Coordinates of C-alpha atoms in Angstrom, one line a residue:
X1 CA -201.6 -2.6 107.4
X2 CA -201.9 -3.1 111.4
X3 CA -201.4 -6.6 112.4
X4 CA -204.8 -8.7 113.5
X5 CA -204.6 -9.4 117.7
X6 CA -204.2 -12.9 117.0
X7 CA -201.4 -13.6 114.9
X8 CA -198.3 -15.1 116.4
X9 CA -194.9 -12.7 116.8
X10 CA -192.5 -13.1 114.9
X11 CA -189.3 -13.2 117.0
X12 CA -190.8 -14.0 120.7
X13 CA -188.6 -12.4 123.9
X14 CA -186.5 -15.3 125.3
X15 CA -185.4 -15.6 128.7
X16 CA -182.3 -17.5 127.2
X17 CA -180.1 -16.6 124.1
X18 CA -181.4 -19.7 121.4
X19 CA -179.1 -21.1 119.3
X20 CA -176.1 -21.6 121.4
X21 CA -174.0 -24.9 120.8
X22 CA -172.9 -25.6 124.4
X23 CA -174.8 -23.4 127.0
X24 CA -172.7 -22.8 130.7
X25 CA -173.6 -26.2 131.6
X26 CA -172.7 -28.1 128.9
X27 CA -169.1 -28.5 128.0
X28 CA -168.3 -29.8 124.7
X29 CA -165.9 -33.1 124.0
X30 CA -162.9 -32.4 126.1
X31 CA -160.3 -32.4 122.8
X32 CA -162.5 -29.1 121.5
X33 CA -163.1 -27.8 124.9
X34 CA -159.2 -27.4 124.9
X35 CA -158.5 -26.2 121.7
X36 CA -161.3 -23.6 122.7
X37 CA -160.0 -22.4 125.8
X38 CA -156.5 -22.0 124.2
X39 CA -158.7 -19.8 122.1
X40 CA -160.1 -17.5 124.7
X41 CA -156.5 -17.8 126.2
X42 CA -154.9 -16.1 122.8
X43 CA -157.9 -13.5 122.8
X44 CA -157.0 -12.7 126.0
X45 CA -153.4 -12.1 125.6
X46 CA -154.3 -8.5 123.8
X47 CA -155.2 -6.7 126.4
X48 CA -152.8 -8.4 128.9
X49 CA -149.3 -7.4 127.0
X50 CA -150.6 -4.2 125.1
X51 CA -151.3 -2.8 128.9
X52 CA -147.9 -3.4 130.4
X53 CA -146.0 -2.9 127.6
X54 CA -147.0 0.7 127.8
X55 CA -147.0 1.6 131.4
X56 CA -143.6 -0.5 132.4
X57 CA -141.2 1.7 130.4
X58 CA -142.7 4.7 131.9
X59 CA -142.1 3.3 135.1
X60 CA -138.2 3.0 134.6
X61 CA -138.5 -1.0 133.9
X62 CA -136.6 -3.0 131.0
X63 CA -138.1 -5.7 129.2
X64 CA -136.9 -8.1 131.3
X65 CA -139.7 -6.4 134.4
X66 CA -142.0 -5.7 131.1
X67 CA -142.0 -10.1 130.9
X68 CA -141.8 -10.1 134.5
X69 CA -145.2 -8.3 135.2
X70 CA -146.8 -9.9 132.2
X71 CA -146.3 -13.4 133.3
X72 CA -147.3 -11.8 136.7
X73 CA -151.0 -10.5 134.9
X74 CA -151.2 -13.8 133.3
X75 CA -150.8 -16.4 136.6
X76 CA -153.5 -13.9 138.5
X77 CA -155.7 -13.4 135.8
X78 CA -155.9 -17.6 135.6
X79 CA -156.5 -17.5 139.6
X80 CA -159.4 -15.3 139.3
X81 CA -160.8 -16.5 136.4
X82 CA -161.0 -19.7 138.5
X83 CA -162.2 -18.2 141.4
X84 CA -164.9 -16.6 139.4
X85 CA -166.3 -19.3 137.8
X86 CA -166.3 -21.7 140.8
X87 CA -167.4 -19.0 143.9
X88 CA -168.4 -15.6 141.9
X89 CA -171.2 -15.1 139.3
X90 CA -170.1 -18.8 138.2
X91 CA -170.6 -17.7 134.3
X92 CA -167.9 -18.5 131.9
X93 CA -166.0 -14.8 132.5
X94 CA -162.6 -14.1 132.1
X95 CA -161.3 -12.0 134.2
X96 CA -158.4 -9.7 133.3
X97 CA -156.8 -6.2 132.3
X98 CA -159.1 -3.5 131.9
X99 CA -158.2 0.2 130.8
X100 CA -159.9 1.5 133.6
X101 CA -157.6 1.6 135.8
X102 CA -154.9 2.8 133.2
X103 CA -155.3 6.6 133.5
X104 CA -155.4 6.6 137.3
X105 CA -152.0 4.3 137.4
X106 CA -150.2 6.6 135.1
X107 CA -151.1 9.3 137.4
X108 CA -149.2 8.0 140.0
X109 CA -146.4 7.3 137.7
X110 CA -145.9 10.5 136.9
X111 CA -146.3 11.6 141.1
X112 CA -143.1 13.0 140.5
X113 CA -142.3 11.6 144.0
X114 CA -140.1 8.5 142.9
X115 CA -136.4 8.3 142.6
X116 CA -134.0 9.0 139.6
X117 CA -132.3 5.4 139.6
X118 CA -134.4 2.9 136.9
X119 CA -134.5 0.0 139.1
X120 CA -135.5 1.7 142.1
X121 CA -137.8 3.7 140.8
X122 CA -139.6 0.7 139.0
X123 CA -139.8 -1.3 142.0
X124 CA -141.1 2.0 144.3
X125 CA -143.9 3.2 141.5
X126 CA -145.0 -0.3 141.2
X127 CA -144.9 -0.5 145.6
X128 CA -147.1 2.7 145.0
X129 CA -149.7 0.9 142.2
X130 CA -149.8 -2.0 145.0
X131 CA -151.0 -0.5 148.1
X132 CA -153.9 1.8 145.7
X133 CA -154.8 -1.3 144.4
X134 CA -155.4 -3.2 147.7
X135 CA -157.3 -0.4 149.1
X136 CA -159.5 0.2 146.3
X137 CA -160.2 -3.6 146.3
X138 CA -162.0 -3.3 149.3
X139 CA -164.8 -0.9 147.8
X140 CA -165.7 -3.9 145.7
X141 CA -165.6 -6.3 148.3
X142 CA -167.6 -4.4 150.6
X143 CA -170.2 -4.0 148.0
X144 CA -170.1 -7.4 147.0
X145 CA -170.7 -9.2 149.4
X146 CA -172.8 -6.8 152.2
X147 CA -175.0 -7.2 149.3
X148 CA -175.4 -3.7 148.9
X149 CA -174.8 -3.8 145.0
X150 CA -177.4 -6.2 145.1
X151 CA -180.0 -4.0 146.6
X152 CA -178.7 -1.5 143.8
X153 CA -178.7 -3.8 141.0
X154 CA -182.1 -4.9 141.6
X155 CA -183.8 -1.6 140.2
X156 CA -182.1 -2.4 137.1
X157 CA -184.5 -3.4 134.2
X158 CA -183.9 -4.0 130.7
X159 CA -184.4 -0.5 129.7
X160 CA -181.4 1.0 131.3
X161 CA -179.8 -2.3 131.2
X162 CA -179.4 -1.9 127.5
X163 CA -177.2 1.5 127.5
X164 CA -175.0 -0.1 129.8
X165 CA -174.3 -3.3 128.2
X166 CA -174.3 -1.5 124.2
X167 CA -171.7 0.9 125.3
X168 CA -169.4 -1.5 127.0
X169 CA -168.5 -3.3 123.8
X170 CA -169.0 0.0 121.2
X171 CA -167.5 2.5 124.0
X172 CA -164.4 0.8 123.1
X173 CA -164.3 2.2 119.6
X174 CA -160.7 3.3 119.5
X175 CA -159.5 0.4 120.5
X176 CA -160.9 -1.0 117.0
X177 CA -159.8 0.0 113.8
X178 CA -157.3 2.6 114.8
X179 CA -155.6 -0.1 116.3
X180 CA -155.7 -1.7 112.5
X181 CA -154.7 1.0 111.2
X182 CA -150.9 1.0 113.2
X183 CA -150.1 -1.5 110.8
X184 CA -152.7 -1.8 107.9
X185 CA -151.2 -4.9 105.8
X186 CA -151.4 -7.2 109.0
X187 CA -155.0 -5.8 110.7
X188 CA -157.2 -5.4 108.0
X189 CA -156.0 -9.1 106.5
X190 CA -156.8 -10.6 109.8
X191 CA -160.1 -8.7 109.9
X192 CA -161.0 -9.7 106.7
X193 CA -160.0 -13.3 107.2
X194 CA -161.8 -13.3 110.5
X195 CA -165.1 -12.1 109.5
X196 CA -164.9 -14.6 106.3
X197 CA -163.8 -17.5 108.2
X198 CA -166.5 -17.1 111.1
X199 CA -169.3 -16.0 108.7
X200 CA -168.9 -17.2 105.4
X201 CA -166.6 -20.5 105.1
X202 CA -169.0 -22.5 107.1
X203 CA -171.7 -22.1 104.8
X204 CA -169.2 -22.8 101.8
X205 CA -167.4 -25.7 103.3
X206 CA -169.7 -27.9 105.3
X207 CA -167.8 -29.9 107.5
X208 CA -170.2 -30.5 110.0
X209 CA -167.7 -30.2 112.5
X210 CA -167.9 -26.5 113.0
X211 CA -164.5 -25.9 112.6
X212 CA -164.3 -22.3 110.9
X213 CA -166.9 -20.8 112.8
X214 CA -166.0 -22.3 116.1
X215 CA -162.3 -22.0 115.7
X216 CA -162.0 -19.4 113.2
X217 CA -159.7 -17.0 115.5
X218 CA -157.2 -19.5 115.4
X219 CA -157.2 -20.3 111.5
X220 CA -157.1 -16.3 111.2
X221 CA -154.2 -15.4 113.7
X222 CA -151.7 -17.9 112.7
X223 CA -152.2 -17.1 109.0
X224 CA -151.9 -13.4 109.5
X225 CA -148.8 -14.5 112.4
X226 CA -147.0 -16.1 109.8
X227 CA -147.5 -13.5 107.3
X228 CA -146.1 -10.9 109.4
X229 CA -143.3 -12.9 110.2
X230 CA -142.4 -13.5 106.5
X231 CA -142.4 -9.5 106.0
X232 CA -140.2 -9.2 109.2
X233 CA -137.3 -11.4 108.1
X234 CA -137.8 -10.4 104.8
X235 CA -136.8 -6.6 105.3
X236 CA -140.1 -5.0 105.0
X237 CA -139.9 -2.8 107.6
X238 CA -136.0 -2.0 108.0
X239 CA -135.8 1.4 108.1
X240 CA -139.0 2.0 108.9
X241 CA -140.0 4.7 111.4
X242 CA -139.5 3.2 115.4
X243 CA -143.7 3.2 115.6
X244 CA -144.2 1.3 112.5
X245 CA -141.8 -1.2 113.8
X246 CA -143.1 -1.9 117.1
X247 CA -146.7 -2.4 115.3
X248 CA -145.7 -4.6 112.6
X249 CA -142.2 -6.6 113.5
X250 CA -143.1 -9.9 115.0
X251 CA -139.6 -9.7 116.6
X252 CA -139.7 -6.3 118.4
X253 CA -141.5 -7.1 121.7
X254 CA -138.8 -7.9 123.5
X255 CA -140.4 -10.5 125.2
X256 CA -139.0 -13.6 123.9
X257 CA -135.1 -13.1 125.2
X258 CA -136.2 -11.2 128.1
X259 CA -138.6 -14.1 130.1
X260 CA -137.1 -16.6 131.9
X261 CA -137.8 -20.2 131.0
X262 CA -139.7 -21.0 134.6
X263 CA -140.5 -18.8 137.2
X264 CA -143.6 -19.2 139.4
X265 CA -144.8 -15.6 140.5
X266 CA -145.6 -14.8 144.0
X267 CA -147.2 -11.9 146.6
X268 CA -144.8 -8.7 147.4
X269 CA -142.0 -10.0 144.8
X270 CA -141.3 -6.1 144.6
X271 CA -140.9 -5.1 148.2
X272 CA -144.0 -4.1 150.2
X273 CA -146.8 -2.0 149.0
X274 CA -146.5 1.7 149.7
X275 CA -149.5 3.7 151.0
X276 CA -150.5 7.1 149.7
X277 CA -154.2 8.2 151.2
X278 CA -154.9 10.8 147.6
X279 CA -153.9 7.9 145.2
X280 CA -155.8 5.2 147.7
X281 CA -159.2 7.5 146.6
X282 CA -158.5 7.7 143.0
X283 CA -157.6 4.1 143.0
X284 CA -161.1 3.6 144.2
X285 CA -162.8 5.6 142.0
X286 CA -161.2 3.5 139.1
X287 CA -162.6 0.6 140.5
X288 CA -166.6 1.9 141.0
X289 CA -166.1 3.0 137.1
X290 CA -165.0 -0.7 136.8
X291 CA -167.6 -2.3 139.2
X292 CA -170.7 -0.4 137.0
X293 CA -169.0 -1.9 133.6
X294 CA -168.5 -5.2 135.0
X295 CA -172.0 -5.2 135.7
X296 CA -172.4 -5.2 132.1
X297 CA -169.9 -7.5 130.8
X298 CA -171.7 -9.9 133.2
X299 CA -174.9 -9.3 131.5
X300 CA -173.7 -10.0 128.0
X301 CA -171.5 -12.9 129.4
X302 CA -175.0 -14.6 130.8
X303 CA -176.9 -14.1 127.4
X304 CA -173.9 -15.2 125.4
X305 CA -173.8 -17.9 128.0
X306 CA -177.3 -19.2 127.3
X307 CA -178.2 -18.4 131.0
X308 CA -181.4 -17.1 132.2
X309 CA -180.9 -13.0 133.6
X310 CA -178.7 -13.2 137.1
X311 CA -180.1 -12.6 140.3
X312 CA -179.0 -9.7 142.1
X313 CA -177.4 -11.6 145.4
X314 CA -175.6 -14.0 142.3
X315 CA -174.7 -10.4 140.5
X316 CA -173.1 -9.1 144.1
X317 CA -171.2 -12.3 144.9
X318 CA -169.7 -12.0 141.2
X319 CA -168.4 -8.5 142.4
X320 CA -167.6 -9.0 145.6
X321 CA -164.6 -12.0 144.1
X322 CA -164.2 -9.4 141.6
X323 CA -162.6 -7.3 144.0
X324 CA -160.8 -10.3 146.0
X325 CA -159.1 -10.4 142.6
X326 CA -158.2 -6.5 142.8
X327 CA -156.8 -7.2 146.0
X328 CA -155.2 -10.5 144.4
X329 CA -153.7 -8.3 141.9
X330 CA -152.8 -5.6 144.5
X331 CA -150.5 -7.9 146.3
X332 CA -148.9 -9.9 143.4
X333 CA -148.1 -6.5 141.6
X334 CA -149.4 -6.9 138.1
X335 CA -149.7 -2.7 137.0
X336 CA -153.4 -3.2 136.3
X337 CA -156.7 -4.5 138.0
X338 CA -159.1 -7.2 137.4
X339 CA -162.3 -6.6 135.5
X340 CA -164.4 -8.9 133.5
X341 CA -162.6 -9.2 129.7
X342 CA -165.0 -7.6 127.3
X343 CA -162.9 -9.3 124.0
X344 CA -163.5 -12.6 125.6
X345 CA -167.2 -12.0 126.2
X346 CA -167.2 -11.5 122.6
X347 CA -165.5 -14.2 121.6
X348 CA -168.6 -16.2 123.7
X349 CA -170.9 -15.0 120.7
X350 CA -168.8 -16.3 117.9
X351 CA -168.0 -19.6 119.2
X352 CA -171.5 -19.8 120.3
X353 CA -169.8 -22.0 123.0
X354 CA -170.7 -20.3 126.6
X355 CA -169.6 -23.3 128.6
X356 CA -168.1 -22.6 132.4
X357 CA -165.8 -25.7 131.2
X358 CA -164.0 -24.1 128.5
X359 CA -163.2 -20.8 130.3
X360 CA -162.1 -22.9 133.2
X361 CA -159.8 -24.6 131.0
X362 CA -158.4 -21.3 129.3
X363 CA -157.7 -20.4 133.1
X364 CA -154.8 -23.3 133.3
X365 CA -153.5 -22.2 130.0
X366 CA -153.3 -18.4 132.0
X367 CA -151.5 -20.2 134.6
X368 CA -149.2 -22.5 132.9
X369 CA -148.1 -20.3 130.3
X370 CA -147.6 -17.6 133.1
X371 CA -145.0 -20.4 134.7
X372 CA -143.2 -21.0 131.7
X373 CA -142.2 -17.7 130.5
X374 CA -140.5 -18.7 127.3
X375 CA -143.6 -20.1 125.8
X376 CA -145.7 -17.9 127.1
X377 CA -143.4 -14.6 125.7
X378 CA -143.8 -16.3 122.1
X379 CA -147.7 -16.2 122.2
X380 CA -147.3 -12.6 123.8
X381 CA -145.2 -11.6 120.6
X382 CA -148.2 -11.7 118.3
X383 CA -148.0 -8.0 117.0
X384 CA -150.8 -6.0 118.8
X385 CA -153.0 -4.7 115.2
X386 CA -153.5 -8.5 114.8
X387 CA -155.4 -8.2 118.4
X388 CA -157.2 -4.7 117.7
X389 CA -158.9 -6.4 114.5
X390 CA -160.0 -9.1 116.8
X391 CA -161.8 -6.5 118.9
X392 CA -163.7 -5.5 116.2
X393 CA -165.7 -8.3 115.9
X394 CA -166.0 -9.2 119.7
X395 CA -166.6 -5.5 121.1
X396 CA -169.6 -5.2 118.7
X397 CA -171.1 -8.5 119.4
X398 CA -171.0 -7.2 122.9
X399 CA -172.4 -4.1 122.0
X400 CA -175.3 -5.5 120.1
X401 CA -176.3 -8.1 123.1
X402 CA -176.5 -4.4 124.9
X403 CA -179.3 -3.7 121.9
X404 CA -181.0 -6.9 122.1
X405 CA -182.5 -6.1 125.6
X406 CA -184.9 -3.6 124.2
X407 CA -186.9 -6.8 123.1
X408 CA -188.3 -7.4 126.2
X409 CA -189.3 -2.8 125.9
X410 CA -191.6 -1.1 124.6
X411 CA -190.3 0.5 121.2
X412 CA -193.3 2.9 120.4
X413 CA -193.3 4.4 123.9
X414 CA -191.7 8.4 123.8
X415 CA -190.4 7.6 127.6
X416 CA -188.2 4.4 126.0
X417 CA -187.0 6.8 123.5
X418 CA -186.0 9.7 125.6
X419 CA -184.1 7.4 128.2
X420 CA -182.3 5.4 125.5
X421 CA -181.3 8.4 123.3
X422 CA -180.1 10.4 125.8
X423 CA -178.6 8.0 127.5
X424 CA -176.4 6.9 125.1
X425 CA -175.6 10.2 123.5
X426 CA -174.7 11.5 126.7
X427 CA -172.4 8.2 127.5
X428 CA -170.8 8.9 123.8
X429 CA -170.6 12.7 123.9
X430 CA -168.9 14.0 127.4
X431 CA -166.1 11.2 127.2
X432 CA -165.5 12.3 124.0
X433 CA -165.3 16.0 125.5
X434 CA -163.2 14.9 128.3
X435 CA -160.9 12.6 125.8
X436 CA -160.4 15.8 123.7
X437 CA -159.7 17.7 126.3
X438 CA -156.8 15.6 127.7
X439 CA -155.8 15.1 124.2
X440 CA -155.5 18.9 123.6
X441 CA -153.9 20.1 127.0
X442 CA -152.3 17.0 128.5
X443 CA -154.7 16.7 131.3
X444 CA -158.4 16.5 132.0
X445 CA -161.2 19.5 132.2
X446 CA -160.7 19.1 136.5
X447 CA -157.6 19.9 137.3
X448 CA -156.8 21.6 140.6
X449 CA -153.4 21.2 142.7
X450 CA -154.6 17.6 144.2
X451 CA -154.1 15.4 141.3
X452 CA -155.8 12.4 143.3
X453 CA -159.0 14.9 143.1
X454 CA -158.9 15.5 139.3
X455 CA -158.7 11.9 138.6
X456 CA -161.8 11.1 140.7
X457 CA -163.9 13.1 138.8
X458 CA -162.1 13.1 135.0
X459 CA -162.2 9.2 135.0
X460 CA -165.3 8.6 135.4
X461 CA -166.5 11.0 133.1
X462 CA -164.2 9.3 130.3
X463 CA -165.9 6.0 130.7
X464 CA -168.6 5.5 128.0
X465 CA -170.7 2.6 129.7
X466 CA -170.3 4.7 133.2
X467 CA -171.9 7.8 132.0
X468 CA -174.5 5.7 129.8
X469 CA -175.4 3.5 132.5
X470 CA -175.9 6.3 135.3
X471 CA -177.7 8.5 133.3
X472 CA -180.3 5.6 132.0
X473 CA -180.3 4.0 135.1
X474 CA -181.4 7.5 136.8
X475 CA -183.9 8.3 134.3
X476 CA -185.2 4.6 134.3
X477 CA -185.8 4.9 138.2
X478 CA -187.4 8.6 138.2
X479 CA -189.2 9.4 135.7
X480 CA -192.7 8.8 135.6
X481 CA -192.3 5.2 137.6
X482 CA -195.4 5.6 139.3
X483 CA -197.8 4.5 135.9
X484 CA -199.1 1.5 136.0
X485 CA -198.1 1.4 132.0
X486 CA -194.6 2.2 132.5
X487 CA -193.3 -1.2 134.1
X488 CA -194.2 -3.7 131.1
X489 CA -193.0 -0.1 128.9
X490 CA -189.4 -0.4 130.3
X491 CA -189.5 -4.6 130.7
X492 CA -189.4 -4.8 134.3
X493 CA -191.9 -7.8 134.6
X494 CA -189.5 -10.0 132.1
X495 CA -186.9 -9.8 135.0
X496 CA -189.3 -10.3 138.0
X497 CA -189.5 -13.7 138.4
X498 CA -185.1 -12.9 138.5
X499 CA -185.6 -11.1 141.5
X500 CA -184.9 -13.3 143.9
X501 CA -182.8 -16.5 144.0
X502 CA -185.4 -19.0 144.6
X503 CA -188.4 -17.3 142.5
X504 CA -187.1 -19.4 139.2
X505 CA -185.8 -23.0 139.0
X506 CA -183.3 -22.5 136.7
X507 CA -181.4 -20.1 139.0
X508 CA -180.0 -23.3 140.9
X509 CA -179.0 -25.3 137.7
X510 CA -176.8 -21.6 136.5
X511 CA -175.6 -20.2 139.4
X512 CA -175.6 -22.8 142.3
X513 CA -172.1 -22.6 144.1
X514 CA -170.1 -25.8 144.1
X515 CA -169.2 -28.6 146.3
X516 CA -173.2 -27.8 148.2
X517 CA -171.6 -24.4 149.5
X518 CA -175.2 -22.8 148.7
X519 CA -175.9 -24.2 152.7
X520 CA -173.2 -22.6 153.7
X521 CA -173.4 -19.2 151.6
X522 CA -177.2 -18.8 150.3
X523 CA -178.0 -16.8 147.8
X524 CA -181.2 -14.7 148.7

């Protein structure tokens, strides 16, 4: 039976996520806001050892560099995250790792160009990652802050918004449960604790402090921690194959012996960067593919956030310290680029804590843990399924804050379908053929004798939320725009009042730079 004209809806759009404990400006007590940035600061710590741990052997390093650049990812990743929050898009983002710029960095590890010797080549590769880095940082900088992604961003509406944002948290699939699965009797325990500590124990045990839910990745790693431990020193895995060991064995990092107890990182500790023009391209490639899946990861970091949607100028000054933090990274030396952490984003959503405060805070641990290397290493030890069960929960909450846009769209119009289906098969289906493809034959579907050219065209293409995002955004902005139907259809009007800085009062209260620098630097 239809419903009658007048009868209220059931679930109303909203401008603001409901339902959030502490919004972006409102930090909780200062004892929980600590204990909750140590939080985002463990959540972190994934991506931030899993990447260097893979790319610094190849490079020729030991694990003494391996603790070396980790610390090194860890102090810049707390600078930028600071920077961010105060200056950028001012949400509660953490800015760190990303796998984007993996593929592109082991291409010019394997340049073939580098010398013999393990020290020297290690300190001339990583020269090499350097100089790519800083010129690719300017891409982002330039379209920060000309405003030019602005301009771009602005024909953005919650119709191809939604591809974007979806596939940025469930485009990193394989990150999920195949990560588990390296060492099933410590993931899927800490999966299954996790998801019964956030989502059931609350409602079992009522505190009405909020402790399980709120802190539930906490309760969940250190039991599943100490659990691995006690199979480690209790001979579990001796004689188990090297892989399983390096999954599983809380004691196989190397970390721990190898960092030193203080050292304070600092620019060009590895020589000066090296320039090559090919990898300089590729390099900033990487970081376009990063700047379009930032712009989602900021997206879901606002609604988790309890923030109305960003203006565009507020959008572009996020990326334009984005890429001051490439260039931070660039010359520090830290093997990878910043991005905006998807895991952390997630962990937004289960806290239901979006406060600037606590992120802010999470960005000293980042920095003080970085110093003291000893401490830090032991956090860093954690064995890496116990992370990759974590993503599980925090890439699909950022996936379905990608879904929840369509409620400001109209459902029961063929265009919406289209544009979303395709869309987002498309973003799913030819990464998956150019993954397979590199899978099968060791390198990607392009491949001519400049490798700088292949990876300008085959990463792209092997980014989920890249391909999703163009293709919807495209479709969104071409097809059929000019009916009068089609704007409240794809949910432009929602976002009009967004458009500018000034049009909406709550603009000021969110994204307001600090210290009365909105004289100085006006958003527009």
């Amino acid at each position: 039976m239809a419903a009658k004209a007048d009868e209220p809806q059931a679930h109303i759009p909203r401008d603001q996520l409901p339902n959030i404990a502490y919004c972006i400006t409102s930090p909780p007590p200062l004892p929980e806001a600590i204990l909750l940035g140590f939080q985002h600061f463990l959540v972190m710590l994934g991506t931030s050892v899993i990447i260097p741990s893979a790319l610094v052997p190849q490079m020729g390093g030991t694990n003494e560099e391996k603790a070396k650049v980790i610390q090194t990812l860890l102090f810049v990743a707390g600078i930028n995250t600071l920077n961010q929050t105060l200056f950028g898009s001012r949400l509660p983002a953490v800015i760190g790792a990303s796998y984007t710029f993996v593929p592109t960095t082991i291409s010019i590890i394997l340049a073939g160009r580098f010398s013999d010797d393990p020290e020297d080549k290690f300190k001339r590769i990583m020269r090499a990652i350097q100089g790519s880095f800083i010129v690719a940082s300017t891409l982002q900088i330039v379209l920060g802050f000309s405003g030019l992604w602005r301009n771009v961003t602005r024909f953005l509406s919650p119709l191809s918004a939604a591809p974007l944002v979806a596939l940025v948290g469930f485009g990193l699939y394989e990150l999920g449960f195949p990560g588990v699965a390296k060492c099933v009797e410590i993931g899927l325990p800490e999966l299954i604790i996790l998801v019964f500590v956030s989502q059931y124990l609350s409602h079992v045990v009522h505190s009405g402090k909020h402790l399980f839910d709120r802190f539930a990745v906490i309760f969940a790693i250190v039991i599943v921690w100490i659990y691995a431990h006690l199979l480690t020193v209790g001979g579990a895995y001796n004689g188990k194959a090297p892989k399983t060991q390096a999954s599983c064995r809380t004691d196989r990092s190397g970390l721990i012996d190898a960092a030193p107890w203080i050292r304070v990182p600092y620019p060009f500790q590895w020589g000066a960067p090296s320039f090559d023009a090919g990898e300089a391209f590729a390099m900033m490639m990487a970081a376009f593919v990063s700047l379009v899946e930032s712009t989602g990861s900021f997206m879901a970091v606002e609604r988790y956030a309890s923030a109305t949607h960003m203006p565009p100028s507020v959008l572009s000054r996020g990326v334009g310290w984005q890429g001051v933090g490439i260039l931070i990274a660039g010359l520090f030396g830290t093997v990878n680029a910043a991005s905006v952490s998807v895991e952390n984003a997630g962990l937004l959503a289960l806290t239901r804590v979006g406060s600037r405060r606590v992120v802010q805070i999470s960005a000293g641990f980042m920095i003080f843990f970085s110093i003291l290397g000893k401490f830090g290493a032991v956090f860093a030890s954690i064995p890496a399924p116990i992370f990759a069960a974590l993503y599980c929960l925090f890439f699909a909450y950022v996936g379905a804050v990608g879904l929840s846009f369509l409620q400001f769209c109209n459902l029961n119009s063929f265009r919406t379908k289209f544009i979303l289906g395709f869309s987002v098969f498309l973003g799913l289906s030819i990464p998956q053929y150019f993954n397979e493809y590199i899978a099968i034959n060791g390198r990607g579907p392009v491949h001519t004798s400049a490798r700088w050219f292949n990876d300008m065209v085959n990463v792209p293409f092997s980014s989920e939320p890249f391909v999703a995002g163009i293709v919807a955004y495209f479709l969104d902005n071409t097809l059929h725009k000019r009916d009068g139907s089609i704007r409240k259809d794809r949910g432009k009007h929602w976002w009009d009042k967004f458009r500018s800085f000034k049009t909406d009062t709550r603009s000021e209260e969110f994204y307001a730079l600090p210290f009365k620098l909105n004289k100085y630097f006006p958003s527009v």
